PDB file of C-alpha atoms in Angstrom:
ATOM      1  CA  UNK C   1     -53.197 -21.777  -4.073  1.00 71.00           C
ATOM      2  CA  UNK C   2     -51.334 -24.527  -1.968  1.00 81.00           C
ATOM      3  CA  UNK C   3     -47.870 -25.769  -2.303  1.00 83.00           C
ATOM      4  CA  UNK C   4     -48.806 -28.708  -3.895  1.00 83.00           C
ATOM      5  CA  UNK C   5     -51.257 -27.190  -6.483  1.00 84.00           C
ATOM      6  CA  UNK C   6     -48.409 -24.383  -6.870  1.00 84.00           C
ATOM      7  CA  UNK C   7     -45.524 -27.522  -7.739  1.00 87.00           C
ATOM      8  CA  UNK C   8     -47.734 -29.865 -10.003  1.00 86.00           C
ATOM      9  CA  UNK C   9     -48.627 -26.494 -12.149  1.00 84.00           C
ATOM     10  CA  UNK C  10     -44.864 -24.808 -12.339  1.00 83.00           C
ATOM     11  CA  UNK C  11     -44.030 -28.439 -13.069  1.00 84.00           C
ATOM     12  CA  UNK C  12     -45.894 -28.577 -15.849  1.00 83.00           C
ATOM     13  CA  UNK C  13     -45.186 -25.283 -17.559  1.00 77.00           C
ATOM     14  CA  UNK C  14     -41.588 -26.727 -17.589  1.00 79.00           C
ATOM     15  CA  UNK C  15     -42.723 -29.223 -19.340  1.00 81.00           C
ATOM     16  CA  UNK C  16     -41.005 -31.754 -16.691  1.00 85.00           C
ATOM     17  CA  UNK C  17     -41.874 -35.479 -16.028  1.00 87.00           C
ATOM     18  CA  UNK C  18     -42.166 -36.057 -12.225  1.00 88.00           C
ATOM     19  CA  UNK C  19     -39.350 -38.419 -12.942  1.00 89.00           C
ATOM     20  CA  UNK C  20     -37.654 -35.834 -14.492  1.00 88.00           C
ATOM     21  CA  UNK C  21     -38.070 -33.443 -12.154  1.00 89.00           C
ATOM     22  CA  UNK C  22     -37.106 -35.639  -9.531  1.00 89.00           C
ATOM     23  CA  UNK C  23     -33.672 -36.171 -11.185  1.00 88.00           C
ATOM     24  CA  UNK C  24     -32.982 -32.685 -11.160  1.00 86.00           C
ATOM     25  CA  UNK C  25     -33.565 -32.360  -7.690  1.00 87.00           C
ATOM     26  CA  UNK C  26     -31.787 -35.466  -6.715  1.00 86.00           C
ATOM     27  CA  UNK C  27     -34.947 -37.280  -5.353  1.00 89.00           C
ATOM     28  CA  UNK C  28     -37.059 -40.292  -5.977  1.00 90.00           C
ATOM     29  CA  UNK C  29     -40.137 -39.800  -8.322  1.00 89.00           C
ATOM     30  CA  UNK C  30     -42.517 -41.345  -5.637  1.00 90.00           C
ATOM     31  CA  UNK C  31     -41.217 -37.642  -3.315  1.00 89.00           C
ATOM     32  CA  UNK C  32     -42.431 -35.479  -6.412  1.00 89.00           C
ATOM     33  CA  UNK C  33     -45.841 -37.884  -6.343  1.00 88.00           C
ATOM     34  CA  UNK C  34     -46.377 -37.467  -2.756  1.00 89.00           C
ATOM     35  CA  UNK C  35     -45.764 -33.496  -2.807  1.00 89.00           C
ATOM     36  CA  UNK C  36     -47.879 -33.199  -5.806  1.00 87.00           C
ATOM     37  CA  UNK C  37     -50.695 -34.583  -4.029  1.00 87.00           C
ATOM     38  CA  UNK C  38     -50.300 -33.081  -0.647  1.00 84.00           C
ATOM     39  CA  UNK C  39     -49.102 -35.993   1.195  1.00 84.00           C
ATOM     40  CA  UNK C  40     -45.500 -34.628   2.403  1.00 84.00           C
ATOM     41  CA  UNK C  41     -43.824 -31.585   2.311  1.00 85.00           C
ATOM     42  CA  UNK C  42     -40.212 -31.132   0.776  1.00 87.00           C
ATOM     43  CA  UNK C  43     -37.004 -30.315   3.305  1.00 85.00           C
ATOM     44  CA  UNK C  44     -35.858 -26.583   3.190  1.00 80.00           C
ATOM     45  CA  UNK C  45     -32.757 -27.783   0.870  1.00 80.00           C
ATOM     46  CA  UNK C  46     -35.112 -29.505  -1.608  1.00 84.00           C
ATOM     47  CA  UNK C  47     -37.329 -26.116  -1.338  1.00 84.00           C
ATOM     48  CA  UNK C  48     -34.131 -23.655  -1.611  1.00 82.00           C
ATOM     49  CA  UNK C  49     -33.868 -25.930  -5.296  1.00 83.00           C
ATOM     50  CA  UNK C  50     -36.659 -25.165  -6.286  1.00 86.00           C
ATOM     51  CA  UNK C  51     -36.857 -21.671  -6.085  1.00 80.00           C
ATOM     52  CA  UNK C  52     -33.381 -21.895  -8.123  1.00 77.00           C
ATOM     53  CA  UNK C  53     -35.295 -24.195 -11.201  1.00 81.00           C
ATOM     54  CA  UNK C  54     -38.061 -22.530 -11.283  1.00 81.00           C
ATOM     55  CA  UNK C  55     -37.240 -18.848 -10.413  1.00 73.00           C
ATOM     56  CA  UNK C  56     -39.072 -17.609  -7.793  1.00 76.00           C
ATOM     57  CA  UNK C  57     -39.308 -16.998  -4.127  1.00 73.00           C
ATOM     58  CA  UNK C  58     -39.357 -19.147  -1.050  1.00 73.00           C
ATOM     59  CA  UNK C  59     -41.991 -16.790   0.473  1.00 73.00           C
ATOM     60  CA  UNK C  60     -43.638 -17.839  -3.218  1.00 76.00           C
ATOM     61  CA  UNK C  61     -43.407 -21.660  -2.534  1.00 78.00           C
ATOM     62  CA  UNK C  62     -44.490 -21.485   1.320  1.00 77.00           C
ATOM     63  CA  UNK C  63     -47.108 -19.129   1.594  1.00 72.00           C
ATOM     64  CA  UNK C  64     -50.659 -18.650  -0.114  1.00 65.00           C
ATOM     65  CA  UNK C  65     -49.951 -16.685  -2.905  1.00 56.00           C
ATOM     66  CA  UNK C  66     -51.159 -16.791  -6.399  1.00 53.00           C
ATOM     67  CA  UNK C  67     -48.288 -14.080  -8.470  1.00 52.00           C
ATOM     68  CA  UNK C  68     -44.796 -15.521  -7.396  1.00 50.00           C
ATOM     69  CA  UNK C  69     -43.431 -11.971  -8.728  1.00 48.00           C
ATOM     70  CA  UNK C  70     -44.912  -8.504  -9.863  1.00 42.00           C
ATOM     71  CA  UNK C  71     -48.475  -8.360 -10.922  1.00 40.00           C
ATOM     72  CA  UNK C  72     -50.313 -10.767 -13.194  1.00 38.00           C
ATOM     73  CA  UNK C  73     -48.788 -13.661 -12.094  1.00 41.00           C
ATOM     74  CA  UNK C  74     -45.576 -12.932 -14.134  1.00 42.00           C
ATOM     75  CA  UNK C  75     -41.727 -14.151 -13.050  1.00 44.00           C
ATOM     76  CA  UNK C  76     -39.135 -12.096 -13.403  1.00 48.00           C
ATOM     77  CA  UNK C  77     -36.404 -13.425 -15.995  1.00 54.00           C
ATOM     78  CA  UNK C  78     -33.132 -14.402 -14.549  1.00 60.00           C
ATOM     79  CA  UNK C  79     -31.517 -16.603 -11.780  1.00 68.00           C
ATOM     80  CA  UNK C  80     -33.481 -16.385  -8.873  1.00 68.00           C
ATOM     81  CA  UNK C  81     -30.766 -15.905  -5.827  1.00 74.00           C
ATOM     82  CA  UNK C  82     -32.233 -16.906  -2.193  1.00 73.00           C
ATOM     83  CA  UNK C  83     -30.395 -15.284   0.728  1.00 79.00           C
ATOM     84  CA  UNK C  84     -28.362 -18.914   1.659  1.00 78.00           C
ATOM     85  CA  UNK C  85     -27.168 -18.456  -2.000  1.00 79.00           C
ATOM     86  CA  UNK C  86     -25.969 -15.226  -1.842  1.00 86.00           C
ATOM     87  CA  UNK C  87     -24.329 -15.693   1.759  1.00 87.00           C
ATOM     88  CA  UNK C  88     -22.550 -18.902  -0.067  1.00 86.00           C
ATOM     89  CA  UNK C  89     -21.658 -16.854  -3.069  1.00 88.00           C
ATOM     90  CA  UNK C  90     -19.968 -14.331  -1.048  1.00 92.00           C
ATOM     91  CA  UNK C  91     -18.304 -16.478   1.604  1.00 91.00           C
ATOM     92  CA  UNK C  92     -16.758 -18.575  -1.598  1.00 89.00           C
ATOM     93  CA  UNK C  93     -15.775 -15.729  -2.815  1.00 91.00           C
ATOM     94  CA  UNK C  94     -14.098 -14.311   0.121  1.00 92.00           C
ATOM     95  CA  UNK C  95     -12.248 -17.873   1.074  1.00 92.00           C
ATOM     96  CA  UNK C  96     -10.856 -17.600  -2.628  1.00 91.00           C
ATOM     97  CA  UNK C  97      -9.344 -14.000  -2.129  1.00 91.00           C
ATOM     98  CA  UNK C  98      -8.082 -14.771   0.955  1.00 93.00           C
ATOM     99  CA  UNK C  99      -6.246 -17.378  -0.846  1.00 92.00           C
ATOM    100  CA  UNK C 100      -4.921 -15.328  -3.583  1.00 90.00           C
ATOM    101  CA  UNK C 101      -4.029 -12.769  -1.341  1.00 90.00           C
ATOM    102  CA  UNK C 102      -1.765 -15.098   0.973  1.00 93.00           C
ATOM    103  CA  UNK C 103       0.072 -16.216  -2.402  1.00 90.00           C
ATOM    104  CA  UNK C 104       0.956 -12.893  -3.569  1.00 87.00           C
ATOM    105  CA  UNK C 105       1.905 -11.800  -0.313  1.00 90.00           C
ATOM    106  CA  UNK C 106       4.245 -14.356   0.094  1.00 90.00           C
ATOM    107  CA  UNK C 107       5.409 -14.122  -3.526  1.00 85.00           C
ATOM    108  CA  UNK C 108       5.973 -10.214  -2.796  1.00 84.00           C
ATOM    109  CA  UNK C 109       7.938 -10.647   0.898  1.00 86.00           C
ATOM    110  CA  UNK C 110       9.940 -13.743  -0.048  1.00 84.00           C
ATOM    111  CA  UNK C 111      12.318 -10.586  -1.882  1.00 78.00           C
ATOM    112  CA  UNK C 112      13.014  -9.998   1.824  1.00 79.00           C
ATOM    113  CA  UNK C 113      15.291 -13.061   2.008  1.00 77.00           C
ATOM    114  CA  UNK C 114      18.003 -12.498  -0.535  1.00 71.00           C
ATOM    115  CA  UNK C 115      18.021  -8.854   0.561  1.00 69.00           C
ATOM    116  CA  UNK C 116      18.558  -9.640   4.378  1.00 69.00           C
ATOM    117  CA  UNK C 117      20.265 -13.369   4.355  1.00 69.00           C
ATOM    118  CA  UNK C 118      22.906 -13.328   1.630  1.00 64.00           C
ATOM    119  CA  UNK C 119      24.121 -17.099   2.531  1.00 69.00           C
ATOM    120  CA  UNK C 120      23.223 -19.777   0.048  1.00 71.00           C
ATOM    121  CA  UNK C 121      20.930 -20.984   2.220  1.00 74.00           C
ATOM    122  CA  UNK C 122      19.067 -17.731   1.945  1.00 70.00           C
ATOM    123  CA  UNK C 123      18.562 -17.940  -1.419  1.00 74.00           C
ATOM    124  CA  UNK C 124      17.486 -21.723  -1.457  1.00 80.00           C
ATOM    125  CA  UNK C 125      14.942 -20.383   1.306  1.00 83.00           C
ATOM    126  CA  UNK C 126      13.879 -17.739  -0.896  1.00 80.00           C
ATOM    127  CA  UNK C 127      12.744 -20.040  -3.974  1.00 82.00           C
ATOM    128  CA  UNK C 128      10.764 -22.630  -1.398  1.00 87.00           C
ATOM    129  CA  UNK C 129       9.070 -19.841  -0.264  1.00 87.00           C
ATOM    130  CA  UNK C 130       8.088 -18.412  -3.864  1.00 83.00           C
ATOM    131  CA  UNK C 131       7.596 -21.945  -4.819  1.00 87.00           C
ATOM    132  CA  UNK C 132       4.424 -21.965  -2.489  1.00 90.00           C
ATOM    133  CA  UNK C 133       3.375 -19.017  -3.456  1.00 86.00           C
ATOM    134  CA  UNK C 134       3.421 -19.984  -7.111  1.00 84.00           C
ATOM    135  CA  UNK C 135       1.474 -22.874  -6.131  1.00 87.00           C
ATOM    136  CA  UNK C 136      -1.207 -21.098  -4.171  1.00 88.00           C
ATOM    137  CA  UNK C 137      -2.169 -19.223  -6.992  1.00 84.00           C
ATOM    138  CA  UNK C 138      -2.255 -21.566  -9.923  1.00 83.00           C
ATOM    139  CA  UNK C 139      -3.734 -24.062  -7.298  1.00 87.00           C
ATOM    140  CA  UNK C 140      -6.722 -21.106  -7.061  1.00 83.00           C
ATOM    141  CA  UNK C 141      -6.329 -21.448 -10.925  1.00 76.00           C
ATOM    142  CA  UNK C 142      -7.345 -25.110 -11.763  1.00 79.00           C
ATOM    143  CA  UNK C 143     -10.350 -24.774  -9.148  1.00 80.00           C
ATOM    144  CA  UNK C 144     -13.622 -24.529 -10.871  1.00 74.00           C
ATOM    145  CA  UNK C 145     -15.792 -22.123 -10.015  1.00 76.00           C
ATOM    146  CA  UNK C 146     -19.138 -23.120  -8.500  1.00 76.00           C
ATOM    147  CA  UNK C 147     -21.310 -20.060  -9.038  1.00 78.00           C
ATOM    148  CA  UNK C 148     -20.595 -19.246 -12.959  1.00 75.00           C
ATOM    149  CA  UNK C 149     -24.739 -19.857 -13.679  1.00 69.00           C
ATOM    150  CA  UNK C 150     -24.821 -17.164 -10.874  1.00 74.00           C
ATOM    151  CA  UNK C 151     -22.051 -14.378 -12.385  1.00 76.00           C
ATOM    152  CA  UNK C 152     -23.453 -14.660 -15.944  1.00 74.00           C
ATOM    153  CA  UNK C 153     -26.858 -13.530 -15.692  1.00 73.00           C
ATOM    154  CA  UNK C 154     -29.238 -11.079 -14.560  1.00 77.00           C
ATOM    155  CA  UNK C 155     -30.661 -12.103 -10.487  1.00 78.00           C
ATOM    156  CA  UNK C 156     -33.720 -11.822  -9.062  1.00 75.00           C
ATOM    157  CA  UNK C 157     -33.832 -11.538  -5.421  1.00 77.00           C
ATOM    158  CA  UNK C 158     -36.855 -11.206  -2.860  1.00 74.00           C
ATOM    159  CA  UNK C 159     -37.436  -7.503  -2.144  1.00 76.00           C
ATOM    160  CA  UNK C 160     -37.445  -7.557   1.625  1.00 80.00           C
ATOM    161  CA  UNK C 161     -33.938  -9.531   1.402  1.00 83.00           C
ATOM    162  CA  UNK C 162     -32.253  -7.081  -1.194  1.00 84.00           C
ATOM    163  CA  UNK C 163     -33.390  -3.926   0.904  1.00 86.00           C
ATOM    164  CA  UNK C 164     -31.520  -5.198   3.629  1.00 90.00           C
ATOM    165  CA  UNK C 165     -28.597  -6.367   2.390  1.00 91.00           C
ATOM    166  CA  UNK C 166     -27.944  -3.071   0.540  1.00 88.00           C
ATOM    167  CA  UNK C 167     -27.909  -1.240   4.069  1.00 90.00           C
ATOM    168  CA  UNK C 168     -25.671  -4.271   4.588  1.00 91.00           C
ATOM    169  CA  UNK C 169     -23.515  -3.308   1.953  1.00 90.00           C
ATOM    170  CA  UNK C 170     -23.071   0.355   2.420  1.00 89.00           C
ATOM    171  CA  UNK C 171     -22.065  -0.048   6.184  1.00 90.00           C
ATOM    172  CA  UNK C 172     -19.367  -2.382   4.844  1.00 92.00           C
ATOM    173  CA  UNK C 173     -17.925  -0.403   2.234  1.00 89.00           C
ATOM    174  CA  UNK C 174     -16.637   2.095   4.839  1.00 89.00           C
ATOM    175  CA  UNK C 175     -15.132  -0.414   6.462  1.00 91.00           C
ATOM    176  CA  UNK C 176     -12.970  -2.276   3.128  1.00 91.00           C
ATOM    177  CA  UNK C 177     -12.270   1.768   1.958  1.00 90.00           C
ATOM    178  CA  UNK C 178     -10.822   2.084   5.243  1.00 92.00           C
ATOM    179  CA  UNK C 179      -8.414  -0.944   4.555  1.00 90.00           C
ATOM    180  CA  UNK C 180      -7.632   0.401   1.115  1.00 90.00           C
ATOM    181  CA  UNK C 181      -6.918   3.607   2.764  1.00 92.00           C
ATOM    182  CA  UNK C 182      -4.898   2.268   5.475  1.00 91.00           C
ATOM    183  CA  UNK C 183      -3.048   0.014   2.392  1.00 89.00           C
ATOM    184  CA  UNK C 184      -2.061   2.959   0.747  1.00 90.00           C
ATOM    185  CA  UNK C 185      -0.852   5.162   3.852  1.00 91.00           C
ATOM    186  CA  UNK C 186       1.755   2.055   4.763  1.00 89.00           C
ATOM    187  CA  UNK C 187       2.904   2.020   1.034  1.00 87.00           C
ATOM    188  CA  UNK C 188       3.400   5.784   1.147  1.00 89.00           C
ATOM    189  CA  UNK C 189       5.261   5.686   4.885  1.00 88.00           C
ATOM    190  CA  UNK C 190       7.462   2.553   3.262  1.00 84.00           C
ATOM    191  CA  UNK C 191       9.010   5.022   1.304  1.00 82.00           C
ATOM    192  CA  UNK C 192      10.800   7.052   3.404  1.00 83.00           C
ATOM    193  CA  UNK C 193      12.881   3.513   4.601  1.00 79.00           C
ATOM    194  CA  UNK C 194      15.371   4.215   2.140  1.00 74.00           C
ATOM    195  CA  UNK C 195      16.398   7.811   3.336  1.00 76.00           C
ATOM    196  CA  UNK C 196      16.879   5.611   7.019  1.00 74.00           C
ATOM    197  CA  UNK C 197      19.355   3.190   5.691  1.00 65.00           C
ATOM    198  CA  UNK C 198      23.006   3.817   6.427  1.00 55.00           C
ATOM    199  CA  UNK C 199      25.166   5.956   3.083  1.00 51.00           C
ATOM    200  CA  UNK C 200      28.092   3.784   3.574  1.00 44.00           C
ATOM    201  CA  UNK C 201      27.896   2.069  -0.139  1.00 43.00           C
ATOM    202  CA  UNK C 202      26.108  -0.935   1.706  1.00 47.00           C
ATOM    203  CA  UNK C 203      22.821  -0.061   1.654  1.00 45.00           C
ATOM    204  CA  UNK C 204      21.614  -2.518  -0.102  1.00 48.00           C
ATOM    205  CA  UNK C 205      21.983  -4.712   2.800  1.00 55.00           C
ATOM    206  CA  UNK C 206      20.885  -2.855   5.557  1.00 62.00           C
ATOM    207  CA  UNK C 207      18.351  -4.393   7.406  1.00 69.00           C
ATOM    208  CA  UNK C 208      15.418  -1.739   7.251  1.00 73.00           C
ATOM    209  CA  UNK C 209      15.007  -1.980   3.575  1.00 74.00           C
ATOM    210  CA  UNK C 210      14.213  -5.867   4.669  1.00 75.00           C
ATOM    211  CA  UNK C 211      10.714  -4.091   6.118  1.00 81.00           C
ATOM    212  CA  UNK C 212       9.745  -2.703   2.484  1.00 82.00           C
ATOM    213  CA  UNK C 213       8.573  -6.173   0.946  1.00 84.00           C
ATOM    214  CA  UNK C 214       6.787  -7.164   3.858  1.00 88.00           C
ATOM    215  CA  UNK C 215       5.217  -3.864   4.274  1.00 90.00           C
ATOM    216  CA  UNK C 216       4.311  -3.552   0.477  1.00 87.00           C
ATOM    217  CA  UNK C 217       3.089  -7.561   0.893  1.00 89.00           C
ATOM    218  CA  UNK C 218       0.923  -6.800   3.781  1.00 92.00           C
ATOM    219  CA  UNK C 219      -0.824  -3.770   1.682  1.00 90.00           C
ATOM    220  CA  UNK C 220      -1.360  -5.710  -1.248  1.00 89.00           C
ATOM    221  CA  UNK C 221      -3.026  -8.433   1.375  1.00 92.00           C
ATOM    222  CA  UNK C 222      -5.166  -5.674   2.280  1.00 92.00           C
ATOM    223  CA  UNK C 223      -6.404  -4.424  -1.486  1.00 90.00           C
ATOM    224  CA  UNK C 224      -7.174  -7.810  -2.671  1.00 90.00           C
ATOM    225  CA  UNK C 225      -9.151  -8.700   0.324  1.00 93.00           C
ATOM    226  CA  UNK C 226     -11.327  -5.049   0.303  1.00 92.00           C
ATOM    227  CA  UNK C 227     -11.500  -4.980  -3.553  1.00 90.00           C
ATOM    228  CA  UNK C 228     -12.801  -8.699  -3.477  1.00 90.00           C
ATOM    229  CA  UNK C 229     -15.425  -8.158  -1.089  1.00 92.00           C
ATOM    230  CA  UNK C 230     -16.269  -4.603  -2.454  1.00 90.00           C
ATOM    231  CA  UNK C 231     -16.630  -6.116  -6.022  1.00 87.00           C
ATOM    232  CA  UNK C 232     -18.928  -8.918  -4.476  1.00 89.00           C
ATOM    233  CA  UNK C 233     -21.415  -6.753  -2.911  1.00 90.00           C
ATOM    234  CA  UNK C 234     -21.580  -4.825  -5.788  1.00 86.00           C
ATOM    235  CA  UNK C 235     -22.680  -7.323  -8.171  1.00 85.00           C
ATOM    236  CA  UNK C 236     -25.335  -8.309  -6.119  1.00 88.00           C
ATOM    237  CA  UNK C 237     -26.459  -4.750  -4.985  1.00 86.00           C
ATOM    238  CA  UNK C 238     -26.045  -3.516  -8.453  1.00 80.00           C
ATOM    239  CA  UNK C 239     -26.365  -6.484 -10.128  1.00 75.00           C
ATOM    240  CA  UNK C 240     -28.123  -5.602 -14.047  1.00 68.00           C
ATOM    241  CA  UNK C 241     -25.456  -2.428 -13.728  1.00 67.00           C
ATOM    242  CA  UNK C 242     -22.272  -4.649 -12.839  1.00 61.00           C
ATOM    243  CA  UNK C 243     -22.716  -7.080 -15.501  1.00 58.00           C
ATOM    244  CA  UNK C 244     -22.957  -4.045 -18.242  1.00 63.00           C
ATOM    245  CA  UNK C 245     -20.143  -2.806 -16.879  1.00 59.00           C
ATOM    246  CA  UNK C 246     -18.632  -6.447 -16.525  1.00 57.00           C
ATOM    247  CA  UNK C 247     -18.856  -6.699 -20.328  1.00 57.00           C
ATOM    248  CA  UNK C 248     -17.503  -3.866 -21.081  1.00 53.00           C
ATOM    249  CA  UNK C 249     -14.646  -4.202 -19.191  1.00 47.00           C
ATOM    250  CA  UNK C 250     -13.949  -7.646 -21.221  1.00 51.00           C
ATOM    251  CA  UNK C 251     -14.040  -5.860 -24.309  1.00 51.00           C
ATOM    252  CA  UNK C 252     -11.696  -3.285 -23.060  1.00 48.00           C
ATOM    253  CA  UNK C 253      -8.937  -5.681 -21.366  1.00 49.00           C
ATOM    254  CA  UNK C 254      -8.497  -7.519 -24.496  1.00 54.00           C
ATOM    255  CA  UNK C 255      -4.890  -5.837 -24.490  1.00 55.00           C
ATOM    256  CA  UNK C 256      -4.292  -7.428 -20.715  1.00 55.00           C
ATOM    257  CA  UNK C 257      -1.841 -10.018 -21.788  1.00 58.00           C
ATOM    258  CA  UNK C 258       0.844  -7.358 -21.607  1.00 66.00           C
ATOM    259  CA  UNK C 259       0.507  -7.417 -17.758  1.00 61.00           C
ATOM    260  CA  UNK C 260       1.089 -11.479 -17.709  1.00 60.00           C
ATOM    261  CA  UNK C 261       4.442 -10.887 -20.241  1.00 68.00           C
ATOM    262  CA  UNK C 262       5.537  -7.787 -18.437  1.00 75.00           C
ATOM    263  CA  UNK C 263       5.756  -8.769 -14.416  1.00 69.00           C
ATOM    264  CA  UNK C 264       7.206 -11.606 -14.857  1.00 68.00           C
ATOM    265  CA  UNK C 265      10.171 -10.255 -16.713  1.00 74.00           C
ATOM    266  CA  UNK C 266      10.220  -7.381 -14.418  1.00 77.00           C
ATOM    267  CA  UNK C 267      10.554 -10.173 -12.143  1.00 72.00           C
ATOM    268  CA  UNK C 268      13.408 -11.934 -13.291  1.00 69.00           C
ATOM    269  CA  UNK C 269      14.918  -8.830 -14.366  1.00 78.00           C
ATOM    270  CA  UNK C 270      14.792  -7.506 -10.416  1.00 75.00           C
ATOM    271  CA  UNK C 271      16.202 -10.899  -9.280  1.00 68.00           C
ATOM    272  CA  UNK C 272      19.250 -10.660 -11.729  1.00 69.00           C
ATOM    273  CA  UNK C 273      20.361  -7.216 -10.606  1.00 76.00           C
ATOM    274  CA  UNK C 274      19.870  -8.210  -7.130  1.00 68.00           C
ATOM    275  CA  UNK C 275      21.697 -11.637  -7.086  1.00 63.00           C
ATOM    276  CA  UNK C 276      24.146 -10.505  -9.864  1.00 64.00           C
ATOM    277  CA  UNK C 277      25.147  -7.105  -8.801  1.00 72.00           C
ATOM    278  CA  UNK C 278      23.959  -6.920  -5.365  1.00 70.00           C
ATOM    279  CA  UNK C 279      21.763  -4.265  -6.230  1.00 73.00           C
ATOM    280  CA  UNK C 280      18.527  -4.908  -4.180  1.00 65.00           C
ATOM    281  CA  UNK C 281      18.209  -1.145  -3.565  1.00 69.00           C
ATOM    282  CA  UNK C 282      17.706   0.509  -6.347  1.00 74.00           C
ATOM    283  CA  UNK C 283      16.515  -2.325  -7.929  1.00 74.00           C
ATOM    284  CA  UNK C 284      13.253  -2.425  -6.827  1.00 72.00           C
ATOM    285  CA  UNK C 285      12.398   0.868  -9.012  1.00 80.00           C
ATOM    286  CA  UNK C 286      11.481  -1.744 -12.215  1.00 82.00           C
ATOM    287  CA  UNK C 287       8.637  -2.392 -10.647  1.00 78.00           C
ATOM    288  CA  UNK C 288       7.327   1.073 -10.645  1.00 78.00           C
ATOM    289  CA  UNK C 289       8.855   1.433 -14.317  1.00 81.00           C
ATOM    290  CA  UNK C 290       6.887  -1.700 -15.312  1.00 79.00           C
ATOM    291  CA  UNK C 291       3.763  -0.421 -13.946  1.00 75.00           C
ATOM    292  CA  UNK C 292       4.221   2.753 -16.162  1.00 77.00           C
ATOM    293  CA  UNK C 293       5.221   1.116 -19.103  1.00 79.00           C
ATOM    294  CA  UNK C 294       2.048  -1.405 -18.954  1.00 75.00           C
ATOM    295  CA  UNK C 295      -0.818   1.230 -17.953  1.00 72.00           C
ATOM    296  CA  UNK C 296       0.856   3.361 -20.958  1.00 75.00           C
ATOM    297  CA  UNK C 297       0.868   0.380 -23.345  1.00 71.00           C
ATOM    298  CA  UNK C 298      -3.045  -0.509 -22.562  1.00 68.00           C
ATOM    299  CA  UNK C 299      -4.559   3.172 -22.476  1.00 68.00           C
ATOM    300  CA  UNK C 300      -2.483   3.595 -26.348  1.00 69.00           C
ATOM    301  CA  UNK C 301      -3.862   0.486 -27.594  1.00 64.00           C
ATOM    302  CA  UNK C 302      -7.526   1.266 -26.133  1.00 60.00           C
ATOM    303  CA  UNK C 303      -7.193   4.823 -27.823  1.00 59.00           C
ATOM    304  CA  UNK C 304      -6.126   3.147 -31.330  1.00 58.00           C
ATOM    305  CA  UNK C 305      -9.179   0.648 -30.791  1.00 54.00           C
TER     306      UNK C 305
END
């Protein structure tokens, strides 16, 4: 069967006027006419559409073949995801991590500021700077995600593409555990900057315990940009698994809220010992002490539910 026989029959079985057709791939009912009766051929964008409406292949649509997917002519049910919109899913997705992991890297080693420069300017420095980094992330909130049809529903993918990209995929997880390793080793070696710091009743201002923030910040940089790429290749790699698992984990982190009540106050609560009491050092230990208190409040709730 030819393209042309191929697009005037899926056409129909949609139940699709040419003109509405055409409409839904942003072209002029005379290009649908002209396809449908083998006088022109459609540009690879127009084809890479098609595969999306009508859920299958581009090897499907361009080559002689009668069963678009498994035997009897059947098509799989689900989004059909070409390789150009998968590699678009996945660079999206990494430009938007890389986003939210400059803001709460900033957020994290503006705390260097009021702990090193004690002036008033250093403190007006230190809200401009966690003024952009507020603004980075709900920026990143208020943008609307293009590939929601995608996330939502089962894929179907052409086999020869899938195959390879799940070699892909396992080659690359070494490399994002090894930044999650490396993450973890700096966070560990941070710790020992407080037993460096001078005893002499200043140590809140000594100058190494400036490196901690930026240290932690840079780690943090380093988790959201593995996990986000990890948890990208997963969905597509495991894709009918990862949404199961997707919806559970909605049902489960119904109790989440605490973590957007908690931080912030452990927030504010850090800045007032440090700016009122000049505490920076041991201050910091509410953040551990929130992180307790939160993973304690979620896994009693989840038991009770």
């Amino acid at each position: 069967m030819e393209f042309y026989q191929k697009l005037k029959k899926m056409r129909a079985q949609k139940g699709w006027s040419q003109e509405e057709f055409a409409e839904k791939l942003q072209v002029s009912r005379q290009a649908v006419s002209k396809w449908e009766n083998g006088q022109g051929f459609p540009e690879t964008e127009k084809l890479v559409k098609m595969s999306r409406l009508f859920q299958v292949s581009l090897d499907y649509l361009l080559k002689d073949e009668d069963h678009p997917h498994g035997e009897q002519g059947t098509i799989e049910e689900g989004y059909y995801a070409s390789q150009e919109a998968v590699e678009a899913y996945l660079l999206n997705k990494k430009q938007k991590a890389q986003k939210i992991a400059l803001g709460v890297a900033i957020l994290i080693a503006s705390i260097t500021l009021p702990m090193y420069v004690q002036e008033a300017f250093g403190y007006v420095l230190f809200m401009m700077i966690v003024a952009v980094g507020v603004a980075i992330l709900v920026w990143q909130g208020f943008t609307v995600n293009e590939y929601k049809e995608l996330e939502t529903q089962p894929l179907v993918f052409d086999e020869s593409f899938i195959q390879t990209f799940r070699q892909k995929s396992w080659t690359n997880r070494k490399r994002y555990g090894l930044l999650i390793v490396t993450g973890i080793v700096i966070i560990i070696v941070s710790l020992a900057i407080p037993f460096l710091t001078d005893n002499t009743g200043n140590a809140g201002r000594d100058p190494l315990l400036a490196l901690m923030p930026i240290i932690w910040a840079l780690a943090v940089y380093l988790f959201i940009i593995a996990g986000s790429a990890m948890e990208g290749e997963r969905f597509i790699t495991n894709n009918e698994d990862y949404l199961k698992e997707n919806e559970k984990y909605e049902e489960s982190s119904k109790h989440a809220w605490i973590h957007g009540v908690i931080w912030p106050l452990t927030i504010v609560v850090f800045l007032a010992i440090g700016f009122i009491w000049d505490a920076w050092h041991p201050g910091w230990l509410v953040f551990p002490a929130a992180a307790v208190f939160t993973t304690a409040y979620t896994a009693w709730k989840g038991s009770k539910d």
